[in-house]
Structures are given as structure tokens and as C-alpha cells.
Amino acid sequence: MPSRTNDPNRKSWLDVAENSDFPIQNIPFGVFLTKEDVITIGTRIGDYAIDLGALQQLNYFEGIELTDDMFMQDTLNDFISDGKKTWRLVRNRISDIFEINNPKLRDNAEHREIVIFKMEDVEMQLPVLIGDYTDFYSSKEHATNVGKMFRDPENALLPNWLHIPVGYHGRSSTIIPSGIPVHRPMGQTLPNGETSPVFGPSRLVDFELETAFITTDANIMGENIPVNEAEDYIFGMVLLNDWSARDIQKWEYVPLGPFLAKNFASSISPWIVTMDALEPFRCKGPIQEPMPLPYLQQKGKHAFDINLEVYIEPENVAPTLVSKSNFKYMYWSMSQQLAHHTSNGCRVNSGDMMGSGTISGPTQDSFGSMLELTWGGKNPIKMADGTERKFINDNDTVTMKGFCQNSSVRIGFGEVSSKLLPPFVRK
Amino acid sequence: MPSRTNDPNRKSWLDVAENSDFPIQNIPFGVFLTKEDVITIGTRIGDYAIDLGALQQLNYFEGIELTDDMFMQDTLNDFISDGKKTWRLVRNRISDIFEINNPKLRDNAEHREIVIFKMEDVEMQLPVLIGDYTDFYSSKEHATNVGKMFRDPENALLPNWLHIPVGYHGRSSTIIPSGIPVHRPMGQTLPNGETSPVFGPSRLVDFELETAFITTDANIMGENIPVNEAEDYIFGMVLLNDWSARDIQKWEYVPLGPFLAKNFASSISPWIVTMDALEPFRCKGPIQEPMPLPYLQQKGKHAFDINLEVYIEPENVAPTLVSKSNFKYMYWSMSQQLAHHTSNGCRVNSGDMMGSGTISGPTQDSFGSMLELTWGGKNPIKMADGTERKFINDNDTVTMKGFCQNSSVRIGFGEVSSKLLPPFVRK
């Protein structure tokens, strides 16, 4: 049970700023590199990174069945593979260690020195080795906006959309953690009115505001995951900027879907926030009409109230908030996505990542991409320095933030932030 | 230089049947499990599996720079990562060890006992950990056939097809070696004339005759691979049966491409045949008109003359040859595929796999799928027991074979063979 860790009255002996995304109720998991070049699995409280490998060596996880080097690894895959029971035991234990009245580590200066780092002194890594990356397309507002712009405004949603959590496979090799800059991609595009394509830098680089969930080993090949069990196989969530090159996408995507328009980079926030931490923010999703087929029918609440924001920050200019959305707008839930994904027996492994698809809300200021926010470039957005953006310019930094907030606690994701560099030039 | 290994006059002191796919000129790489539960990297000559881990321990690779446990691993990824120079040194050394006049291992009974296994005594494994799997769509005949059947017979090829080696991402987690059976997938389909989908076993399970190539670490993120260097980053090739559920595919694939219709299983032949072994079978590919954009223009011959065959074997019935095709029909070369894939800076890692797409030849008996061979089920194919097949029935075994043959040598892939089982039933 996550209950004592989720208690909003619990406080830590570590300083936590009032508006921090990382109070003692969060306890996310990540991987970081210290200045001494040590890579370890860790968690975060306030602005402190906590070395779980060191905690384990110092015997703070006594009584929890863990392999000896569980946290002295450069990915969370093995830990995630241990399953929900272990995740909970560890998260609760961490919470207890840092609980304000627990003197064990609090009063042991030597141990604190080994275990606790300032966030500014560590470098966050990709938290998992992602075997397979799937991206869904589960925001009705986004699918409708795209359908209106590129297909038929009267029949914006394709016939399968209300029946299937439509998804496709993405590229694992170019998933990067927040902070790593991305080069504007080169690619083939078809200039307006032409019949022959040209090759050059994409002119329409866009962000896509998404979240993603990380799975544990969910099934054997051939076997499906029932929709009402699916959440048990979800370890946690991150923010995802699914960088997109709209002009490349438009020319390449028929009939097999987006490829080079997407696979040049996908940026994620480095801390995986567990489903247990998100539990207080569970809410009802949109009504699904028509009723999904039985294998997608689920009981209870499976949406989550997660506030999402996107900022664009030109070089040496203050950032501008360009979108405010919420994960609760998603038409298809993560459980439905995972049940659908495995309905044909497709194997899901520990560390696999599944993206939500662009999360657009019902109002124009809640759309999840520049394509939608500027309606294909027709309504540019003004930056703090007075310049306008239809899409993303070279040297702009795109930052996405996500957090849950109720009257007693805030559980946040931190951010995924990356700068768009000019095209790569071979030296 | 691979020359002495490719010498067609070279003979081995191991017995090799005249029509074997694995003469001493081949020396493919794979991973196998022995009866003693030892997993090792190996090669094959005739019907013998050779333990390269044991050969290394016995010092047969002296003078070649290799990490100590290079071949005592369960995947080839690290070896492939070592690069072309090392692959060649090792392949040539293996050829020398088994050359008929070399007494070193030939006359050492104790060593032979440790190193050499009968193929029937080992179990072939997946040869690489496949980080990312991409499938192309590079046979003009296949794309034309599909376009004629599903879109417009007058404009069968989409406008981008002659400019782009169209491709999409597949699922790594369900790539399996030859011999592993596959369950008929469940899925959503739209019955003819209906507007609401149903969920149930796919009724149209098909094979797709493909080859695939395995890459080494090819670039850093952001960097492209020039088309005329691309072959240096290809370790070798396998046969690929890209199992497909046509009814699921038809309903799900717009607008993001095939997903569950493909990701329930992809079967590969277990021996990776190196590009050096295939060198004598290099040939000219089809003329490309219009001329591709400069980043896809290549010098020299980049097609390979590889005969391909597909057999269907109903339970307890002799197999029937249903297709004879050839890899040389491919419109886009592997070099062009890899250059295109990295043209946007997409990172390619050691062990990544890239499929050709269904390989259809110009004549009806050379089509690479039942969809095309039976023209959507209109012209069923007769089996040896008189029953007919429009697609694949439960308990049918689909076997693909591939081999290069000239007047002096045959270099083969062996086979990829797997049985289609009825849908998985949860116990």
C-alpha cells in the first residue's frame, strides 16, 4: 500500500521548497551521474538527488528482497522488472528514511555525505534502456485538428479512430533525456505546387506535447493483458517532447506512417513518477461513445489530472508560455492503450515506453503542437522580444512542464527541455 | 581482404554436402545453445556448428585483437560493434582453421571434441539483441501490386515512392528465430459492408518474403551516413518472414501505418551471412527513373543475386513451393535505405535490423505474399493434399529459403521456418 508515503501531511527533514515538484510524497526514480563519474539509480526530494545504490550498500533497504547491485546500475530495467510489490516497498522505505522524525540517516553526517547530492551537482541520464517505443494518437482534439487541416474538415476523424487507440512504432535509439540539444533535421520535402521533391533542412520543426509511460515485463509472446489488469504493468510516467518535422512528415507518411519526420529525436523528462504517486490525481476521462469493444471496456477511473505547459525560449529572451493543456483530456486511457497493444499477443518488456500522442485540450490555447496552436502557421505566436513563431526557430529552447496539484500536495515531473540547434555539419 | 576465404576452390576438412548452403566460403555468424546449456557465438560449416567461444579460449584467434570474452556471449552485438576490419580477420581465420590442409585443429581430437557440434545437437538463438527494427517497402512490384489492389489501379504507386525508400518502424520484442511457432493473432477488423468493427482471430494471416540486414554502430546522433559509405556499416543479412494479418492491417493502418497487423511476430533465419560472403553475387539493380536525389545516388553495383523460395507445408503433408523470387529485384538498395534512414541524423546502433519489405518479382509466381500470389484470395493455391490456400491456415508451416549460386560456389542462408498455431488461449 502506498498510503503512508502519499499522506499529504508527511514532511521530510530535507528542505523542500513549497512549490517543489518533488515533495516527499513523490519519490520518482531516475539515473544520474555524479561529478566523480559514478552512475547510480536515484530518487529526488526537493533539490536533492539521492543515491539509492549508496543507500543499499549502507543497508537502508534491509528486509526488502533485492539483488545486491539492484541500484548500482545505469538503467532501471531490472528494478522495474521486479514488479509492483517491490516498487512499493522501496518507495515506502525511501519515504520513511527521509521522514522528518526518522533520525537514522538524518543524524548520520557520514552517511548523508555519501548518499545526498545537490541536483546541480549531478547529470541526469536516460532512466531506462528502451527496447521498444510506441507512440499512440489518443487525443481526440489533436486527431480532429490534424484531420481538419490535412484531410476533410467535415470528416476530420478517420473511421477507425473511435474504435482503436491508434498507435505506431517509434525509434528507441534517438530517445534522449532533457537537456540534450537537437539538430534541425535534413530531409526530403515536396515544395508547394511542385511534383519533384528537394532535400534540405526541414523548415517546419515542431514540438509535440506528450506524456509517456514505462512498462514492466507484461506478458509472454502470444498472451494479452486484460484492460482491467493493465495498470499493474505500468511503472510510471514521464513528459515527452516528440519532436516532429511537419514538411518531411507530409511528404513521407503515406502509406506506412511517419518515419524520418519523427525519429531524429524524442526528448523525455528524466524522473519517472510512479503510478502510486499519481494515485491521488486519478479522475474520470472523457465519455467514450460509441462504447469500445469489450476488450477495451474498463471499470473505474483511468484518467489522471496532470497539468501540462509548454514554453518557447528564444536565445537570450525570456520564455513564453505557448500552451496549457492537461493529460485528463486523453480519450483513450493508458490501460486501454496497453490492452490494445497486447491484444494480438505482442510482447511488452521492462523498460518499454509508450507515448500518449500529442495532448491537445478543447481550447485553442491548450493545443499540443505549433501546427495546431498557429493553425498551420496562419496565426503566429508572439515571443517576449516581439518576434513571431509559426514553428520552432534555430536556437529556441522548448520546455515542457507537468504537475498534479490539489489543495494539499503537488506531484510534479520537473521538465523536459531542449534546444533546437541548426542542422548538423559534418566536420 | 576476404579473397582467400571466398576462393571457390578452397575446401574444408569437415564434410560438406555438395548442395550445402554452408561451404567453407560462407562462414556465417550466429548464436547457439548446446545440450549442456552453454550459449556461445558460433559459425557453421556443412552440418556442423562451431563454437567460436571455445576456439578463442583455445587460442585459435591469437594475433587478432579481441576482448577476452568476445565470443562467449549470447549476442553478436559487441563483435559487430568491433567493425568490418575485425569481422574480416575473424572470418578469414576461421576459414584457415578449417582449410583442408591445415592440421592444427584437424589433427587435434581433443580440441575438435570441444569446438565442433552436430547441427542437430544445438539450438539456434536470436543472433543479435535488436535495439531497433525498421522495415522498408522497397520492391516496386510489391508496392505496385498492393496499390492496384487497395488503391487506384491506374496510379498504383504513391507520388513519393520513386523518390524515397519508404520505410517504417517495426517491433523488436517479437522478432524470433526460425523454429519458434507463432499464434494466429486476435484483433479488430471491419467486416465487409459493416460500419462497426469486431474483435476476434485474424482470418487473413499472411507471410511476407523479405531479407533483412544487420548494422554496426553507424553514426552519432545528428550525423548522416553517405550512401557510398553505407555498405561498410552492414554486417550481414538474414531471411525474414514478416508475418502479417491483412484484415487487421486494413482497418488499423490509417493514418499512422501498420501496427498490430505486423507486431505479433517476425521470424528470421538464425545465421547472419556476411557481406563479404555475398560479394561474388553483387549485381546491377533495376534502373532508377527518375534519378534519385543526390544523397541517394550511388556508384557501382549494390544489388545482390539471392534466390528466394517460399514453401507452405500443411500438417503431415509435403511442402508446396508457392513463390520463387530474387533479392535483385529490389528497387532501392540497402545502401540507399541506410543513407536515407540516417539522412535526418537518426542514430543506428550495432544489432539494429532493417527489413527489405516484401520482395516480389515481375511474374506472378515470384510474388512475395499470399495477398499477391492469390490476388487478394481470388486465385487460391493448391497444396499437395488437394486443399487450397488463400492465406495461411492454422498448423501450416511457412518456410523461406535463400541462396546465391554461381558455377563454382553456393552461399546460402539456410531457412526461416515457423508454424502458425491457432490463437493463444489463456490457461
XYZ file of N, CA, C and O in Angstrom, chain A residues 137 142-161 249 253-254, chain B residues 254-256:
108
model
N -1.948 7.976 -30.374
C -2.526 9.125 -31.101
C -3.892 9.314 -30.477
O -4.903 9.299 -31.141
N -6.624 16.525 -30.776
C -5.475 16.576 -31.686
C -5.800 15.891 -33.011
O -5.540 16.450 -34.091
N -6.361 14.683 -32.936
C -6.670 13.946 -34.171
C -7.670 14.729 -35.020
O -7.579 14.760 -36.253
N -8.609 15.402 -34.342
C -9.608 16.200 -35.064
C -8.945 17.422 -35.718
O -9.199 17.721 -36.889
N -8.088 18.090 -34.965
C -7.397 19.265 -35.537
C -6.588 18.880 -36.777
O -6.651 19.551 -37.806
N -5.823 17.797 -36.665
C -4.993 17.362 -37.788
C -5.872 16.955 -38.963
O -5.598 17.306 -40.124
N -6.951 16.247 -38.674
C -7.876 15.827 -39.730
C -8.502 17.026 -40.440
O -8.640 17.041 -41.661
N -8.852 18.047 -39.673
C -9.428 19.256 -40.281
C -8.435 19.953 -41.203
O -8.775 20.405 -42.282
N -7.183 20.015 -40.730
C -6.181 20.746 -41.521
C -5.762 19.996 -42.770
O -5.585 20.584 -43.825
N -5.566 18.661 -42.646
C -4.936 17.926 -43.747
C -5.905 17.070 -44.560
O -5.579 16.659 -45.652
N -7.048 16.753 -43.962
C -7.968 15.905 -44.724
C -9.288 16.642 -44.948
O -9.309 17.660 -45.631
N -10.347 16.164 -44.315
C -11.674 16.685 -44.609
C -12.249 17.322 -43.337
O -12.516 16.637 -42.360
N -12.466 18.670 -43.343
C -12.976 19.333 -42.137
C -14.314 18.739 -41.669
O -14.639 18.781 -40.492
N -15.077 18.187 -42.615
C -16.390 17.624 -42.262
C -16.260 16.233 -41.652
O -17.123 15.772 -40.921
N -15.212 15.520 -42.025
C -14.988 14.165 -41.500
C -13.568 14.060 -40.967
O -12.753 13.281 -41.454
N -13.299 14.881 -39.969
C -11.918 15.028 -39.514
C -11.370 13.728 -38.923
O -10.217 13.377 -39.154
N -12.190 13.012 -38.167
C -11.720 11.750 -37.569
C -11.880 10.614 -38.570
O -12.947 10.448 -39.170
N -10.846 9.816 -38.722
C -10.945 8.646 -39.590
C -11.873 7.606 -38.945
O -12.068 7.609 -37.725
N -12.453 6.694 -39.777
C -13.481 5.770 -39.252
C -13.009 4.884 -38.104
O -13.798 4.485 -37.253
N -11.705 4.548 -38.061
C -11.237 3.637 -37.006
C -10.971 4.357 -35.673
O -10.843 3.701 -34.634
N -10.890 5.678 -35.679
C -10.335 6.391 -34.523
C -11.128 6.171 -33.231
O -10.539 6.027 -32.143
N 7.235 15.051 -42.753
C 6.118 14.152 -42.447
C 5.079 14.138 -43.569
O 4.621 13.072 -43.997
N 4.714 10.290 -45.301
C 3.963 9.430 -44.369
C 2.965 8.463 -45.000
O 2.470 7.586 -44.298
N 2.657 8.612 -46.285
C 1.789 7.605 -46.907
C 2.637 6.544 -47.594
O 3.611 6.874 -48.246
N -4.593 3.401 -41.259
C -4.622 4.857 -41.481
C -4.788 5.591 -40.151
O -5.567 5.161 -39.313
N -4.084 6.705 -39.941
C -3.091 7.301 -40.834
C -1.641 7.005 -40.437
O -0.743 7.499 -41.083
N -1.411 6.156 -39.437
C -0.038 6.050 -38.924
C 0.700 4.781 -39.341
O 1.814 4.531 -38.891
